[in-house]
């Protein structure tokens, strides 16, 4: 089977994680990296054995031999980077959040459909074996009617106004960085919410440092979500139905086991976790490209847009706007 040539846009920590993930996919070839400087591209290229090293994002986009590009730039750049790559006919895997807001997401999706280019939000947790099993359990109705979902993602970081986490100009804050994970998980379980309630604490730099979100759905189901970048919070997740409860063990977003509890009866299931887990989403992208698909049915574009709309509503409740909006 011919290899698929990958490019990586930017050279930060998440780019390194994807480079390591791609190394575990036999038919993936990490052929190029693009950075804002030649020095950074060369350093990253040497580290991961990447043959083509470009000192600009534009040069990577123009490489005719690259099939798909992973966008790992800061949140505020996803919109313009995706548009640039799509205009050059590249398939795109864009790191979460898909864009800064729903308006940007609509434009990116529209152009991708017009140019017939594959694009997917890099919600890597969707493709992990434990989460695949969760979807199977939900589809089979083993838990009965699902009534509630609990999840959070939070850690404690020291405030640094220049760091992307605390810089509004870079789309900083807990919601877009880590809150998007439980919002996306709730979307996978329930779909689009009918009602959204939320609270947050805005720090001195103007970004949301911690938040709580309550989502209510058409049949009265609820999702209780939390996110933080200044507070370590519990990392288990729970899906609760009328027949039983599913628990994903800490940290839920890279869980290697989950339990099913029916009354006093509990069963623990364990799952493989290949490498750092990033290979699973890469394999999905390559499957879609080979099948001529323009989006993934596991992380579809309409759902990525719906998730952005939910987060737009949440931020509106806080009065939080980014400088580029």
Short mmCIF file of C-alpha atoms in Angstrom, two decimals:
data_model
loop_
_atom_site.label_atom_id
_atom_site.label_comp_id
_atom_site.label_asym_id
_atom_site.label_seq_id
_atom_site.Cartn_x
_atom_site.Cartn_y
_atom_site.Cartn_z
CA UNK A 1 0.00 0.00 0.00
CA UNK A 2 1.49 3.38 -1.02
CA UNK A 3 2.47 5.62 1.86
CA UNK A 4 0.61 8.85 2.55
CA UNK A 5 2.88 11.88 2.87
CA UNK A 6 2.26 14.03 5.93
CA UNK A 7 3.32 17.54 6.73
CA UNK A 8 3.24 19.17 10.16
CA UNK A 9 2.57 22.87 10.54
CA UNK A 10 4.40 24.33 13.59
CA UNK A 11 6.90 22.70 15.92
CA UNK A 12 5.51 22.87 19.47
CA UNK A 13 4.73 20.14 21.96
CA UNK A 14 1.55 18.91 20.28
CA UNK A 15 3.39 18.77 16.93
CA UNK A 16 6.00 16.54 18.57
CA UNK A 17 3.25 14.31 19.94
CA UNK A 18 1.81 13.86 16.44
CA UNK A 19 5.27 13.18 14.99
CA UNK A 20 5.68 10.37 17.52
CA UNK A 21 2.20 9.08 16.74
CA UNK A 22 2.83 9.03 12.98
CA UNK A 23 6.01 7.02 13.55
CA UNK A 24 3.79 4.15 14.73
CA UNK A 25 1.68 4.10 11.56
CA UNK A 26 3.47 1.93 8.95
CA UNK A 27 1.94 3.56 5.86
CA UNK A 28 2.42 7.14 7.09
CA UNK A 29 5.46 9.11 5.95
CA UNK A 30 6.23 12.32 7.81
CA UNK A 31 7.76 14.08 4.83
CA UNK A 32 7.80 17.79 5.75
CA UNK A 33 7.56 20.31 8.53
CA UNK A 34 6.80 24.02 8.29
CA UNK A 35 7.66 26.63 10.90
CA UNK A 36 7.88 30.40 11.19
CA UNK A 37 11.68 30.16 11.12
CA UNK A 38 14.10 27.93 9.26
CA UNK A 39 16.00 27.30 12.48
CA UNK A 40 12.95 25.85 14.22
CA UNK A 41 12.03 23.74 11.17
CA UNK A 42 15.56 22.34 10.94
CA UNK A 43 15.70 21.51 14.64
CA UNK A 44 12.33 19.72 14.55
CA UNK A 45 13.26 17.99 11.31
CA UNK A 46 16.49 16.64 12.74
CA UNK A 47 14.72 15.43 15.86
CA UNK A 48 12.17 13.37 13.92
CA UNK A 49 14.10 12.58 10.73
CA UNK A 50 11.91 14.73 8.50
CA UNK A 51 13.50 15.28 5.07
CA UNK A 52 11.78 18.53 4.01
CA UNK A 53 12.06 21.49 6.39
CA UNK A 54 10.39 24.77 5.48
CA UNK A 55 10.98 28.12 7.15
CA UNK A 56 7.42 29.30 6.46
CA UNK A 57 3.93 27.85 6.62
CA UNK A 58 3.31 28.96 3.04
CA UNK A 59 6.19 26.92 1.64
CA UNK A 60 4.82 23.76 3.24
CA UNK A 61 1.38 24.46 1.78
CA UNK A 62 2.91 24.81 -1.69
CA UNK A 63 4.74 21.45 -1.60
CA UNK A 64 2.99 19.34 -4.27
CA UNK A 65 4.14 16.05 -2.72
CA UNK A 66 2.35 16.50 0.61
CA UNK A 67 -1.02 14.73 0.87
CA UNK A 68 -2.23 15.88 4.29
CA UNK A 69 -1.11 18.51 6.81
CA UNK A 70 -1.54 18.45 10.58
CA UNK A 71 -2.17 21.99 11.85
CA UNK A 72 -0.70 22.43 15.35
CA UNK A 73 -0.34 26.20 15.51
CA UNK A 74 -1.86 28.25 18.38
CA UNK A 75 -5.66 28.45 18.43
CA UNK A 76 -5.83 31.89 16.84
CA UNK A 77 -4.05 30.68 13.69
CA UNK A 78 -6.15 27.59 12.91
CA UNK A 79 -8.63 29.53 10.76
CA UNK A 80 -6.10 31.18 8.45
CA UNK A 81 -3.84 28.11 8.31
CA UNK A 82 -6.71 25.81 7.31
CA UNK A 83 -7.92 28.22 4.62
CA UNK A 84 -4.39 28.49 3.21
CA UNK A 85 -3.93 24.73 3.04
CA UNK A 86 -7.35 24.06 1.55
CA UNK A 87 -6.73 26.64 -1.18
CA UNK A 88 -3.65 24.60 -2.13
CA UNK A 89 -5.69 21.40 -2.26
CA UNK A 90 -4.30 19.82 0.90
CA UNK A 91 -6.20 17.47 3.17
CA UNK A 92 -6.16 18.86 6.72
CA UNK A 93 -6.16 17.49 10.24
CA UNK A 94 -6.64 20.57 12.44
CA UNK A 95 -5.84 20.47 16.14
CA UNK A 96 -8.66 21.36 18.50
CA UNK A 97 -10.32 23.75 18.92
CA UNK A 98 -11.24 23.65 15.24
CA UNK A 99 -11.23 27.46 15.11
CA UNK A 100 -11.74 30.36 17.52
CA UNK A 101 -15.50 30.55 16.91
CA UNK A 102 -18.35 29.11 14.87
CA UNK A 103 -18.21 31.83 12.20
CA UNK A 104 -14.63 30.87 11.38
CA UNK A 105 -15.52 27.17 11.44
CA UNK A 106 -18.37 27.72 8.94
CA UNK A 107 -16.01 29.46 6.53
CA UNK A 108 -13.37 26.74 6.76
CA UNK A 109 -15.94 23.98 6.26
CA UNK A 110 -17.54 25.81 3.34
CA UNK A 111 -14.23 26.23 1.53
CA UNK A 112 -13.27 22.58 2.16
CA UNK A 113 -16.54 21.43 0.61
CA UNK A 114 -16.12 23.82 -2.32
CA UNK A 115 -12.56 22.61 -3.00
CA UNK A 116 -13.49 18.97 -2.23
CA UNK A 117 -10.73 18.72 0.38
CA UNK A 118 -10.83 16.40 3.36
CA UNK A 119 -10.70 18.14 6.75
CA UNK A 120 -11.19 16.89 10.31
CA UNK A 121 -10.85 18.34 13.78
CA UNK A 122 -8.06 16.53 15.63
CA UNK A 123 -10.15 15.36 18.57
CA UNK A 124 -7.75 12.48 19.18
CA UNK A 125 -9.75 11.07 22.11
CA UNK A 126 -12.58 10.04 19.75
CA UNK A 127 -10.40 7.34 18.23
CA UNK A 128 -8.88 5.73 21.33
CA UNK A 129 -9.88 2.07 21.86
CA UNK A 130 -11.65 2.80 25.16
CA UNK A 131 -13.76 5.56 23.58
CA UNK A 132 -14.55 3.36 20.58
CA UNK A 133 -15.87 0.82 23.11
CA UNK A 134 -17.93 3.52 24.84
CA UNK A 135 -19.69 4.30 21.55
CA UNK A 136 -20.37 0.60 21.05
CA UNK A 137 -21.88 0.33 24.55
CA UNK A 138 -24.07 3.38 23.93
CA UNK A 139 -25.20 2.08 20.54
CA UNK A 140 -26.19 -1.27 22.05
CA UNK A 141 -28.11 0.45 24.84
CA UNK A 142 -26.39 -1.57 27.56
CA UNK A 143 -26.77 1.27 30.08
CA UNK A 144 -30.41 1.86 29.26
CA UNK A 145 -31.55 5.43 28.63
CA UNK A 146 -28.61 7.75 29.25
CA UNK A 147 -29.57 10.44 31.76
CA UNK A 148 -26.37 12.15 32.95
CA UNK A 149 -22.74 12.67 31.98
CA UNK A 150 -19.92 14.05 34.12
CA UNK A 151 -16.44 15.00 32.91
CA UNK A 152 -13.75 17.59 33.50
CA UNK A 153 -10.26 18.43 32.36
CA UNK A 154 -8.12 20.70 34.49
CA UNK A 155 -4.56 21.22 35.64
CA UNK A 156 -2.62 23.81 37.55
CA UNK A 157 -0.29 26.10 35.58
CA UNK A 158 1.57 29.16 36.79
CA UNK A 159 0.29 32.39 35.27
CA UNK A 160 2.48 33.66 32.44
CA UNK A 161 0.83 36.45 30.43
CA UNK A 162 2.99 35.66 27.40
CA UNK A 163 2.11 31.96 27.36
CA UNK A 164 -0.64 30.86 24.99
CA UNK A 165 -2.75 29.57 27.91
CA UNK A 166 -3.06 33.04 29.42
CA UNK A 167 -2.86 35.23 26.31
CA UNK A 168 -6.25 36.33 24.89
CA UNK A 169 -4.63 37.15 21.53
CA UNK A 170 -3.71 33.47 21.18
CA UNK A 171 -7.17 32.21 22.13
CA UNK A 172 -6.01 31.37 25.65
CA UNK A 173 -8.06 30.10 28.56
CA UNK A 174 -9.37 26.80 29.85
CA UNK A 175 -12.42 26.43 27.60
CA UNK A 176 -10.71 26.30 24.20
CA UNK A 177 -7.62 24.50 25.46
CA UNK A 178 -9.03 21.71 27.65
CA UNK A 179 -12.75 22.44 28.11
CA UNK A 180 -13.33 21.50 24.49
CA UNK A 181 -12.60 17.87 25.39
CA UNK A 182 -15.54 17.35 27.79
CA UNK A 183 -17.77 19.50 25.56
CA UNK A 184 -16.91 17.23 22.63
CA UNK A 185 -17.41 14.10 24.73
CA UNK A 186 -20.85 15.33 25.83
CA UNK A 187 -21.66 15.98 22.17
CA UNK A 188 -20.67 12.40 21.33
CA UNK A 189 -23.00 11.09 24.04
CA UNK A 190 -26.02 13.40 23.65
CA UNK A 191 -25.66 15.56 20.55
CA UNK A 192 -26.43 19.29 20.54
CA UNK A 193 -27.74 20.76 23.81
CA UNK A 194 -31.12 22.47 24.08
CA UNK A 195 -30.06 24.74 26.95
CA UNK A 196 -26.67 25.95 28.18
CA UNK A 197 -25.80 27.40 31.59
CA UNK A 198 -22.30 28.27 32.75
CA UNK A 199 -20.07 30.18 35.12
CA UNK A 200 -16.38 31.04 34.96
CA UNK A 201 -13.58 32.91 36.70
CA UNK A 202 -11.71 35.34 34.47
CA UNK A 203 -8.11 35.87 35.56
CA UNK A 204 -5.99 39.00 35.47
CA UNK A 205 -4.99 38.43 31.84
CA UNK A 206 -8.64 38.29 30.76
CA UNK A 207 -8.93 34.57 29.97
CA UNK A 208 -11.12 31.97 31.67
CA UNK A 209 -9.00 30.21 34.29
CA UNK A 210 -11.73 27.83 35.44
CA UNK A 211 -15.33 27.15 34.52
CA UNK A 212 -18.35 24.95 35.05
CA UNK A 213 -20.86 24.22 32.29
CA UNK A 214 -24.27 22.58 32.56
CA UNK A 215 -25.88 21.31 29.37
CA UNK A 216 -29.52 20.19 29.20
CA UNK A 217 -30.91 18.16 26.30
CA UNK A 218 -34.34 17.68 24.73
CA UNK A 219 -35.39 14.73 26.92
CA UNK A 220 -34.07 16.23 30.14
CA UNK A 221 -30.66 14.59 30.07
CA UNK A 222 -27.80 16.63 31.52
CA UNK A 223 -24.05 16.96 31.14
CA UNK A 224 -21.99 18.51 33.93
CA UNK A 225 -18.60 19.72 32.72
CA UNK A 226 -15.59 21.49 34.22
CA UNK A 227 -12.36 22.97 32.86
CA UNK A 228 -9.39 24.69 34.47
CA UNK A 229 -5.82 25.83 33.84
CA UNK A 230 -5.17 27.03 37.40
CA UNK A 231 -6.78 24.15 39.31
CA UNK A 232 -6.17 20.41 39.38
CA UNK A 233 -9.58 18.76 39.13
CA UNK A 234 -10.78 15.11 39.22
CA UNK A 235 -10.08 13.32 35.97
CA UNK A 236 -12.61 10.46 35.87
CA UNK A 237 -15.67 10.58 33.60
CA UNK A 238 -19.09 9.00 34.15
CA UNK A 239 -21.97 8.10 31.86
CA UNK A 240 -25.08 7.20 33.84
CA UNK A 241 -28.10 5.40 32.44
CA UNK A 242 -31.32 3.90 33.75
CA UNK A 243 -29.78 0.39 33.78
CA UNK A 244 -26.18 1.05 34.72
CA UNK A 245 -23.16 3.34 34.98
CA UNK A 246 -19.99 3.57 32.92
CA UNK A 247 -16.82 4.98 34.42
CA UNK A 248 -13.71 6.00 32.49
CA UNK A 249 -10.72 5.98 34.79
CA UNK A 250 -8.39 8.92 35.35
CA UNK A 251 -7.32 10.54 33.17
CA UNK A 252 -10.40 9.81 31.10
CA UNK A 253 -9.06 11.35 27.89
CA UNK A 254 -6.36 8.66 27.66
CA UNK A 255 -8.05 5.95 29.67
CA UNK A 256 -6.79 2.39 29.32
CA UNK A 257 -9.72 0.91 31.22
CA UNK A 258 -13.37 1.52 31.99
CA UNK A 259 -15.91 -0.15 34.23
CA UNK A 260 -19.55 -1.06 33.76
CA UNK A 261 -21.63 -1.18 36.94
CA UNK A 262 -25.10 -2.67 37.11
CA UNK A 263 -26.35 -2.51 40.68
CA UNK A 264 -23.69 -4.23 42.80
CA UNK A 265 -22.20 -5.99 39.79
CA UNK A 266 -19.14 -4.35 38.24
CA UNK A 267 -17.05 -5.36 35.24
CA UNK A 268 -13.71 -3.76 34.36
CA UNK A 269 -12.58 -3.68 30.73
CA UNK A 270 -8.99 -2.95 29.70
CA UNK A 271 -7.77 -1.59 26.36
CA UNK A 272 -4.51 -1.19 24.45
CA UNK A 273 -3.01 2.26 24.21
CA UNK A 274 -0.56 2.30 21.33
CA UNK A 275 2.29 4.75 21.86
CA UNK A 276 0.98 8.17 22.90
CA UNK A 277 -2.45 7.57 21.34
CA UNK A 278 -2.10 10.01 18.43
CA UNK A 279 -1.71 7.24 15.87
CA UNK A 280 -5.40 6.31 16.05
CA UNK A 281 -6.68 9.62 14.64
CA UNK A 282 -3.95 9.57 11.97
CA UNK A 283 -5.15 6.14 10.88
CA UNK A 284 -8.71 7.46 10.59
CA UNK A 285 -7.56 10.38 8.42
CA UNK A 286 -5.64 8.04 6.12
CA UNK A 287 -8.59 5.65 5.86
CA UNK A 288 -10.85 8.53 4.83
CA UNK A 289 -8.36 9.85 2.27
CA UNK A 290 -7.94 6.41 0.68
CA UNK A 291 -11.72 5.96 0.50
CA UNK A 292 -12.16 9.38 -1.10
CA UNK A 293 -14.14 10.77 1.84
CA UNK A 294 -14.23 14.50 2.58
CA UNK A 295 -14.94 14.05 6.29
CA UNK A 296 -14.95 11.43 9.03
CA UNK A 297 -18.23 9.97 10.26
CA UNK A 298 -16.62 9.61 13.70
CA UNK A 299 -15.71 13.31 13.96
CA UNK A 300 -18.01 14.90 11.36
CA UNK A 301 -17.83 18.54 10.37
CA UNK A 302 -21.39 19.35 11.46
CA UNK A 303 -20.50 18.17 14.94
CA UNK A 304 -17.28 20.21 15.07
CA UNK A 305 -19.39 23.23 14.11
CA UNK A 306 -22.00 22.41 16.77
CA UNK A 307 -19.25 22.17 19.41
CA UNK A 308 -17.94 25.59 18.39
CA UNK A 309 -21.48 26.99 18.63
CA UNK A 310 -21.83 25.58 22.15
CA UNK A 311 -18.55 27.19 23.21
CA UNK A 312 -19.57 30.48 21.57
CA UNK A 313 -22.72 30.48 23.70
CA UNK A 314 -20.73 29.70 26.83
CA UNK A 315 -18.26 32.55 26.18
CA UNK A 316 -21.11 34.94 25.43
CA UNK A 317 -22.53 34.18 28.87
CA UNK A 318 -19.17 35.18 30.36
CA UNK A 319 -18.76 38.27 28.19
CA UNK A 320 -15.49 36.82 26.88
CA UNK A 321 -14.36 37.92 23.42
CA UNK A 322 -10.93 37.48 21.90
CA UNK A 323 -9.15 40.44 20.28
CA UNK A 324 -9.47 38.96 16.79
CA UNK A 325 -13.28 38.64 17.01
#
